[in-house]
Coordinates of N, CA, C and O in Angstrom, one line a residue:
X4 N -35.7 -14.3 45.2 CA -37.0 -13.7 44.9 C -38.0 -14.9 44.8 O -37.7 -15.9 44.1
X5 N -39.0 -14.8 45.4 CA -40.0 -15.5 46.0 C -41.2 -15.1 44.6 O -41.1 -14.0 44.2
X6 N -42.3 -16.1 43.9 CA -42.8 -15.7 42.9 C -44.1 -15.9 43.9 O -44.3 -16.9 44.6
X7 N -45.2 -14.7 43.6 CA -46.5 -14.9 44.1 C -47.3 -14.7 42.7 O -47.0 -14.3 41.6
X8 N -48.6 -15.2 43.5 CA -49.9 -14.8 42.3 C -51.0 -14.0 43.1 O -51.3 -14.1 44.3
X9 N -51.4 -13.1 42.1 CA -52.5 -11.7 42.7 C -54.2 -12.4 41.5 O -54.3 -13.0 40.5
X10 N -54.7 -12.0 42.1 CA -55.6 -11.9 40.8 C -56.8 -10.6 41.6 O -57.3 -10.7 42.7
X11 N -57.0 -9.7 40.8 CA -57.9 -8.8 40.8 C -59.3 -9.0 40.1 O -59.4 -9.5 39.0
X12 N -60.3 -8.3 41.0 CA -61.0 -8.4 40.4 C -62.3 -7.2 40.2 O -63.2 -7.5 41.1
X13 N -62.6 -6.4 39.6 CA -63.4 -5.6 39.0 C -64.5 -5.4 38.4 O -64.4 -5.1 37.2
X14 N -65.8 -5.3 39.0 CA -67.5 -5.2 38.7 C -67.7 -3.8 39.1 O -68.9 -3.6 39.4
X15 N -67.1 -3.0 39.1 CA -67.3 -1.2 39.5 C -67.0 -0.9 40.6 O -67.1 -1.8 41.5
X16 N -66.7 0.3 40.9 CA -66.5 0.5 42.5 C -67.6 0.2 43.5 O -68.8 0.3 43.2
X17 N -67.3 -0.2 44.6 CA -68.1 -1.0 45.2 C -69.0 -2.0 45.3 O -69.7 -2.4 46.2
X18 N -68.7 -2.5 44.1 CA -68.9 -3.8 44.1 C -68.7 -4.5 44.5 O -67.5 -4.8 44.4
X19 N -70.0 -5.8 45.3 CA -70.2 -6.5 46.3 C -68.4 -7.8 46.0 O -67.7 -8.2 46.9
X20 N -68.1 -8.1 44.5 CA -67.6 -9.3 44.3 C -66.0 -8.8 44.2 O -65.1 -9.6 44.1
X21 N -65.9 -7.3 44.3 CA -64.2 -7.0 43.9 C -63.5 -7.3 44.4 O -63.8 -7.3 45.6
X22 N -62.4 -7.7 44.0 CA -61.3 -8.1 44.7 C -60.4 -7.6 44.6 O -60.4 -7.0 43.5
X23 N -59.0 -7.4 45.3 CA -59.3 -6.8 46.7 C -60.8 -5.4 46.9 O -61.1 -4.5 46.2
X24 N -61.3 -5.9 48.5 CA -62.5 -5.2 48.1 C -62.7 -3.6 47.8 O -63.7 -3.0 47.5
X25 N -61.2 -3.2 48.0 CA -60.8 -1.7 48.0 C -60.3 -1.3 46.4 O -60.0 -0.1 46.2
X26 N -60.3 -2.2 45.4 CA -59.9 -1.9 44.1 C -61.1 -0.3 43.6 O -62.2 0.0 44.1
X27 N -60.5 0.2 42.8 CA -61.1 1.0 42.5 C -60.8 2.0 41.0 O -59.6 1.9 40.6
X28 N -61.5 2.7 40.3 CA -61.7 3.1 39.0 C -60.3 3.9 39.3 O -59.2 3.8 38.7
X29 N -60.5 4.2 40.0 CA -59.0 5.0 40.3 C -57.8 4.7 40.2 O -57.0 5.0 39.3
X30 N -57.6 4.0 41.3 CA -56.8 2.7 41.0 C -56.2 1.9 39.8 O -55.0 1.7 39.5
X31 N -57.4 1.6 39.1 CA -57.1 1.0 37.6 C -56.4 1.4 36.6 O -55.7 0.9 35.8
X32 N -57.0 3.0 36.9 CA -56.7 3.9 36.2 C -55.4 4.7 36.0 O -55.3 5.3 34.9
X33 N -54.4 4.8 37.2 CA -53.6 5.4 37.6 C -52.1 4.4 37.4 O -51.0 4.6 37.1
X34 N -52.8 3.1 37.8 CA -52.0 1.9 38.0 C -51.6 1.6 39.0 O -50.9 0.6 39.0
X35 N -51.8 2.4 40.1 CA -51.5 2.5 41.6 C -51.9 1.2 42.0 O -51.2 0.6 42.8
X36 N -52.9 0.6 41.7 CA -53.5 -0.4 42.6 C -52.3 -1.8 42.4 O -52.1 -2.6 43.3
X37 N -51.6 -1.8 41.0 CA -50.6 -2.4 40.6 C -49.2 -2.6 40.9 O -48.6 -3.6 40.7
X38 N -48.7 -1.4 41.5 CA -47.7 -1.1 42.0 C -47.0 -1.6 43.2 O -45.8 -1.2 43.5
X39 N -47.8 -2.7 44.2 CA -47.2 -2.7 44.8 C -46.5 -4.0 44.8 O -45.4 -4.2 45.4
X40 N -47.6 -5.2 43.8 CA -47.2 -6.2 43.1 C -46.1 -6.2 41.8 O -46.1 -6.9 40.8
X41 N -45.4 -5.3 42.1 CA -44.0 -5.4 40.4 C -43.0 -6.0 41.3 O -43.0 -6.3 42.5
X42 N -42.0 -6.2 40.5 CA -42.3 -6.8 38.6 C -43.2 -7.6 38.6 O -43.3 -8.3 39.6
X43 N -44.0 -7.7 37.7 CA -45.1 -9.1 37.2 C -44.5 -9.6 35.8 O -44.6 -8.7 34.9
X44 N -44.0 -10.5 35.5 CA -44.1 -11.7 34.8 C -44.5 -12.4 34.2 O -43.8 -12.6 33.1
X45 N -45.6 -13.0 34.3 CA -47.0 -13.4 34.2 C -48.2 -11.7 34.3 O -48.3 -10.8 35.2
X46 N -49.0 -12.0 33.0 CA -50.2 -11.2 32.7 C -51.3 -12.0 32.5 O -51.2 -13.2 32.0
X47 N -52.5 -11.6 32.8 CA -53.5 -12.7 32.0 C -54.8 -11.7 32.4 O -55.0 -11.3 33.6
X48 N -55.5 -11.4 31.6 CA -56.7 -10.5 31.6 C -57.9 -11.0 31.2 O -57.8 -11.9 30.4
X49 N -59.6 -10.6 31.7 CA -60.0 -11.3 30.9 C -61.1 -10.4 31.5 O -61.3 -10.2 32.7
X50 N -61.7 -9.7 30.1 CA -63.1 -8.8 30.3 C -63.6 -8.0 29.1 O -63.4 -8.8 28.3
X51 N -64.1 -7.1 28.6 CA -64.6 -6.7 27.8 C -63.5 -6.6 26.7 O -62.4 -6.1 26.9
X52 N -64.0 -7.3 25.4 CA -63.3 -7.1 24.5 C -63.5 -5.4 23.4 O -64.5 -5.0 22.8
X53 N -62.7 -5.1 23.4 CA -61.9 -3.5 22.9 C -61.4 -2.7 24.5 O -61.1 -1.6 24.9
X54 N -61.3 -3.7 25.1 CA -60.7 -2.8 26.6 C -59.1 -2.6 26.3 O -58.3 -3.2 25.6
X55 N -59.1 -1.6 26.9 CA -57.4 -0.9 26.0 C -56.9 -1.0 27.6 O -57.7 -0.9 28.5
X56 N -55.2 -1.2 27.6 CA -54.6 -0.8 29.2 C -53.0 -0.7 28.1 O -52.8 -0.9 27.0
X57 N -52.2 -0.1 29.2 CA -51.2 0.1 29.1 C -49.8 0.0 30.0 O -49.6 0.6 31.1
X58 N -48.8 -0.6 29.3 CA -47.5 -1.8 29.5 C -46.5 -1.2 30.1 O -45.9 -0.9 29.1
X59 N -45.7 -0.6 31.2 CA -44.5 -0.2 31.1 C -44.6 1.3 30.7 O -43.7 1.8 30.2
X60 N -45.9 2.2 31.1 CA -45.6 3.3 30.9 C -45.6 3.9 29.5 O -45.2 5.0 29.1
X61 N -46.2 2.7 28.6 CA -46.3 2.9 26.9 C -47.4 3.8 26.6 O -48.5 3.9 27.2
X62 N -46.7 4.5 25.2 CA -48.0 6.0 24.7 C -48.7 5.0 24.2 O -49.9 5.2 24.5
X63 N -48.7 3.6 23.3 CA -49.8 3.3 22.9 C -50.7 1.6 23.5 O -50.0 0.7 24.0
X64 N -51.4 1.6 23.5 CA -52.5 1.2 24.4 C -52.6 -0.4 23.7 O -52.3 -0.7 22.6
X65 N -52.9 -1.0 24.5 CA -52.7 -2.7 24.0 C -54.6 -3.0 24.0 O -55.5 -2.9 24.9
X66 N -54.7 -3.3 22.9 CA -56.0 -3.6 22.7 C -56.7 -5.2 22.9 O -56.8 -6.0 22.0
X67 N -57.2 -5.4 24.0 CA -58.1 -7.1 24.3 C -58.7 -7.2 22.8 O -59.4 -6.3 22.3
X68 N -58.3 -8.5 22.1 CA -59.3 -8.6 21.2 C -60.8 -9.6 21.5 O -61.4 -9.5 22.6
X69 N -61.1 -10.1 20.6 CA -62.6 -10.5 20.4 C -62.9 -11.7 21.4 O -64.0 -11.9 21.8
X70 N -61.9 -12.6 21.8 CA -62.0 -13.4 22.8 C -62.5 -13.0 24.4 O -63.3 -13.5 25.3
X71 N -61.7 -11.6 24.3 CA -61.9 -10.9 26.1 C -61.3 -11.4 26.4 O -61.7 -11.6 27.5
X72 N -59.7 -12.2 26.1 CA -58.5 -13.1 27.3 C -57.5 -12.4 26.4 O -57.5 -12.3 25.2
X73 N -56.6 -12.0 27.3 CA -55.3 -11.7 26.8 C -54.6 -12.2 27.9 O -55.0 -12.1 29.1
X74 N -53.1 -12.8 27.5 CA -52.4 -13.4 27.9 C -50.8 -13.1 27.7 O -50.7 -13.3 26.5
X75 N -49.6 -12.8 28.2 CA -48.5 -12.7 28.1 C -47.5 -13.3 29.2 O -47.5 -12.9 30.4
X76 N -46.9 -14.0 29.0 CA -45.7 -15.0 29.9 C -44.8 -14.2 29.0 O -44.8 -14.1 27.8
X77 N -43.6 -13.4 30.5 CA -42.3 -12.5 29.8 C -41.2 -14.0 30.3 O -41.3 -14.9 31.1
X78 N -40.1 -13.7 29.1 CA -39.3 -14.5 29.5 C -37.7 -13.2 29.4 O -37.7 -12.0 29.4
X79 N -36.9 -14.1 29.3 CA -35.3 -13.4 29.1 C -35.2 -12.4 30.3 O -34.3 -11.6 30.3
X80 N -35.9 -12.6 31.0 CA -35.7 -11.1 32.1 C -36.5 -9.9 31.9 O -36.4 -8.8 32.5
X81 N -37.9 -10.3 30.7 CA -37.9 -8.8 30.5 C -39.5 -9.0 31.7 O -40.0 -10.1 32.1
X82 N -39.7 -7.7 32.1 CA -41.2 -7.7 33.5 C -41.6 -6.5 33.1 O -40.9 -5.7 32.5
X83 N -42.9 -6.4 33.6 CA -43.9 -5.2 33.5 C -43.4 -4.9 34.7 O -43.1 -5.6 35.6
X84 N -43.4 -3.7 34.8 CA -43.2 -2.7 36.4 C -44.1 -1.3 36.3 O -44.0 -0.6 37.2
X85 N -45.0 -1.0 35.2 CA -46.6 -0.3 35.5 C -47.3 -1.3 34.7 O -46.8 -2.2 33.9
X86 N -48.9 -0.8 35.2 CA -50.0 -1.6 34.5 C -50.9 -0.3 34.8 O -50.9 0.4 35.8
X87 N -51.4 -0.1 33.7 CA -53.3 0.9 33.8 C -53.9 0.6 32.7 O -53.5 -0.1 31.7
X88 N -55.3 1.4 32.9 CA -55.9 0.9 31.9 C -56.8 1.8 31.7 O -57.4 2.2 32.7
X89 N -57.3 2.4 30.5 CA -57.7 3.5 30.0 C -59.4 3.7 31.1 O -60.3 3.0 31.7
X90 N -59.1 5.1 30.7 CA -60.4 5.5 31.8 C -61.7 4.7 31.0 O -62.3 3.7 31.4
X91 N -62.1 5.4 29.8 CA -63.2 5.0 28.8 C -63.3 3.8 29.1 O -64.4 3.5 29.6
X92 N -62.3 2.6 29.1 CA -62.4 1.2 29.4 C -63.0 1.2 30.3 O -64.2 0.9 30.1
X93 N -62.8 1.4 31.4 CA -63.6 1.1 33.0 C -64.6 1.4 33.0 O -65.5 0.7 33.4
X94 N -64.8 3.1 32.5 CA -66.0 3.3 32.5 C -66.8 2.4 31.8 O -68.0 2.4 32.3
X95 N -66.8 1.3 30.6 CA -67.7 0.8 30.1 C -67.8 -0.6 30.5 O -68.4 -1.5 29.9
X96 N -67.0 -0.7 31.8 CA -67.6 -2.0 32.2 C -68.3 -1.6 33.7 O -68.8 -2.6 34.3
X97 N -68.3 -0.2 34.4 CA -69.4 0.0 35.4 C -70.5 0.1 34.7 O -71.5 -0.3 35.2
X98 N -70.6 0.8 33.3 CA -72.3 1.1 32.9 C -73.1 0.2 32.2 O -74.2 0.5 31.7
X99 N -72.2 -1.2 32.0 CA -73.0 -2.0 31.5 C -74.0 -2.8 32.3 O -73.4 -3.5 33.2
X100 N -75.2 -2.8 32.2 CA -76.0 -3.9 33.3 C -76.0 -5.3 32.4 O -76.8 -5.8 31.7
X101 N -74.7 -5.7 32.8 CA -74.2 -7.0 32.2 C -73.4 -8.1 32.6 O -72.2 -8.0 32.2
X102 N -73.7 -9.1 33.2 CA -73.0 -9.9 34.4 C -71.3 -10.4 33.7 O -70.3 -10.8 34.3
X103 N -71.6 -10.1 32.0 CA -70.0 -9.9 32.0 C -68.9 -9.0 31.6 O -67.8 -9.0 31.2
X104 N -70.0 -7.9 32.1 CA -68.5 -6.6 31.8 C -68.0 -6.6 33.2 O -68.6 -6.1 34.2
X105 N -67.0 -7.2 33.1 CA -66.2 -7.5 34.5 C -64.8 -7.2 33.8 O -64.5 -7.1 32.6
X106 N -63.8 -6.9 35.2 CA -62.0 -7.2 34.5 C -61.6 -8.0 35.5 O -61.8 -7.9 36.7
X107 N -61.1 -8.8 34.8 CA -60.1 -9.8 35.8 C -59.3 -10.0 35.4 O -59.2 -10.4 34.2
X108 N -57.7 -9.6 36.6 CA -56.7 -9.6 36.1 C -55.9 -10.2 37.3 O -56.1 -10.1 38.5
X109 N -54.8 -11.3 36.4 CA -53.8 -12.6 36.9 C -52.7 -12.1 36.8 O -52.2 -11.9 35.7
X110 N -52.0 -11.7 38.0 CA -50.4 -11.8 37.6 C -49.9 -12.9 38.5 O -50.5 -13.9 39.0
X111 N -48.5 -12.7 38.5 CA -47.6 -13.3 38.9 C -46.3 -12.5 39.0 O -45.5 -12.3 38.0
X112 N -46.2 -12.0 40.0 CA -44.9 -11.2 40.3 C -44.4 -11.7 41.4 O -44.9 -12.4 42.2
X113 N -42.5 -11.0 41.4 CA -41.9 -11.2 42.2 C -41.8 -10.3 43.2 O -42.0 -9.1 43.1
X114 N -41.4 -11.2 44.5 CA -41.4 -10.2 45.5 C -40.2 -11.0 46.6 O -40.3 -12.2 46.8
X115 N -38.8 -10.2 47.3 CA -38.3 -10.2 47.7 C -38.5 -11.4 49.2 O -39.5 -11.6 49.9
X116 N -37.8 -11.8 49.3 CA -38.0 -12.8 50.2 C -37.3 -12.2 51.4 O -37.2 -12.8 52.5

Protein backbone atom coordinates (compact mmCIF):
# COMPACT_ATOMS: atom_id res chain seq x y z
CA UNK A 1 0.00 0.00 0.00
CA UNK A 2 1.32 3.13 -1.46
CA UNK A 3 0.45 6.31 1.05
CA UNK A 4 -0.94 9.58 -0.90
CA UNK A 5 -1.97 13.07 0.21
CA UNK A 6 -5.40 14.82 -1.07
CA UNK A 7 -6.20 18.17 0.26
CA UNK A 8 -9.61 19.60 -0.49
CA UNK A 9 -10.73 22.59 -0.74
CA UNK A 10 -14.07 24.53 -0.17
CA UNK A 11 -15.41 28.33 -0.65
CA UNK A 12 -19.05 27.13 -1.85
CA UNK A 13 -20.09 25.55 -4.90
CA UNK A 14 -18.54 26.97 -7.65
CA UNK A 15 -16.22 28.57 -6.39
CA UNK A 16 -13.51 30.11 -8.44
CA UNK A 17 -10.60 28.53 -5.74
CA UNK A 18 -12.14 24.79 -4.95
CA UNK A 19 -10.38 22.15 -5.06
CA UNK A 20 -10.90 19.62 -6.73
CA UNK A 21 -12.95 22.14 -8.95
CA UNK A 22 -15.97 19.72 -8.92
CA UNK A 23 -16.19 19.50 -4.91
CA UNK A 24 -19.46 20.27 -3.91
CA UNK A 25 -22.18 20.86 -0.85
CA UNK A 26 -23.29 17.65 -1.87
CA UNK A 27 -20.46 15.99 -1.84
CA UNK A 28 -19.41 17.14 1.59
CA UNK A 29 -22.34 16.36 2.71
CA UNK A 30 -22.94 12.80 1.78
CA UNK A 31 -19.21 11.94 2.07
CA UNK A 32 -19.16 10.83 -1.40
CA UNK A 33 -16.60 13.27 -2.43
CA UNK A 34 -14.33 11.23 0.26
CA UNK A 35 -14.86 7.90 -0.68
CA UNK A 36 -12.79 7.37 -3.13
CA UNK A 37 -9.58 8.42 -1.07
CA UNK A 38 -10.17 5.57 2.09
CA UNK A 39 -8.79 4.52 4.28
CA UNK A 40 -7.28 7.93 5.38
CA UNK A 41 -4.95 7.93 8.25
CA UNK A 42 -4.00 11.25 8.51
CA UNK A 43 -7.01 14.08 9.08
CA UNK A 44 -6.29 17.67 9.35
CA UNK A 45 -9.17 20.27 8.91
CA UNK A 46 -9.15 23.77 9.08
CA UNK A 47 -12.32 26.27 8.80
CA UNK A 48 -14.96 27.68 10.66
CA UNK A 49 -14.85 27.06 14.21
CA UNK A 50 -18.31 25.10 15.54
CA UNK A 51 -18.15 23.21 12.12
CA UNK A 52 -19.44 19.70 13.06
CA UNK A 53 -18.44 16.51 10.52
CA UNK A 54 -18.65 13.06 11.07
CA UNK A 55 -16.03 9.82 11.59
CA UNK A 56 -16.77 6.36 10.43
CA UNK A 57 -20.41 6.64 10.02
CA UNK A 58 -20.74 7.99 13.86
CA UNK A 59 -24.37 9.27 15.31
CA UNK A 60 -22.40 11.96 17.08
CA UNK A 61 -20.72 14.80 15.28
CA UNK A 62 -17.04 15.92 16.16
CA UNK A 63 -17.03 19.44 16.93
CA UNK A 64 -13.84 22.07 15.36
CA UNK A 65 -13.10 23.98 18.33
CA UNK A 66 -12.06 27.74 18.65
CA UNK A 67 -8.73 27.50 16.80
CA UNK A 68 -10.67 26.25 13.33
CA UNK A 69 -7.66 23.33 13.06
CA UNK A 70 -8.40 19.97 13.99
CA UNK A 71 -6.01 17.39 13.60
CA UNK A 72 -5.93 13.44 14.08
CA UNK A 73 -2.88 11.01 13.15
CA UNK A 74 -4.62 7.22 13.53
CA UNK A 75 -2.13 4.82 14.65
CA UNK A 76 -2.40 0.76 15.67
CA UNK A 77 -4.27 0.18 12.40
CA UNK A 78 -7.18 2.02 13.27
CA UNK A 79 -8.47 4.52 9.60
CA UNK A 80 -11.40 6.53 8.81
CA UNK A 81 -13.23 4.82 5.78
CA UNK A 82 -16.40 7.64 5.77
CA UNK A 83 -15.96 11.38 6.25
CA UNK A 84 -19.10 14.10 6.03
CA UNK A 85 -19.96 16.95 7.42
CA UNK A 86 -23.12 18.37 8.60
CA UNK A 87 -25.31 20.27 6.16
CA UNK A 88 -25.87 23.51 8.63
CA UNK A 89 -21.91 23.50 8.62
CA UNK A 90 -21.59 24.07 4.86
CA UNK A 91 -24.21 26.04 4.65
CA UNK A 92 -22.54 28.52 6.95
CA UNK A 93 -19.50 28.79 5.31
CA UNK A 94 -21.29 29.51 1.57
CA UNK A 95 -23.33 32.42 3.31
CA UNK A 96 -20.65 34.05 4.97
CA UNK A 97 -19.21 37.06 2.84
CA UNK A 98 -15.98 36.27 4.58
CA UNK A 99 -12.60 35.39 3.01
CA UNK A 100 -12.32 32.90 5.99
CA UNK A 101 -15.29 30.79 6.02
CA UNK A 102 -13.51 28.31 3.90
CA UNK A 103 -12.93 24.24 4.66
CA UNK A 104 -9.92 22.81 4.09
CA UNK A 105 -9.37 19.44 4.37
CA UNK A 106 -5.74 17.21 4.51
CA UNK A 107 -5.68 13.60 4.32
CA UNK A 108 -3.44 11.07 3.80
CA UNK A 109 -4.73 7.71 2.68
CA UNK A 110 -3.88 4.58 1.32
CA UNK A 111 -4.23 3.34 -1.90
CA UNK A 112 -3.27 0.04 -3.48
CA UNK A 113 -0.27 -0.03 -5.53
Amino acid sequence: MAKKVMQYRYYGDGARKNQPASISKRGLVSGALFAVNTPITQLGIQTLPGTTFYVNNSLEPIIVGNTGVYELELSAGAVITALRFSSDSIEAIESLDNPLAYLIVDTVYEEEE
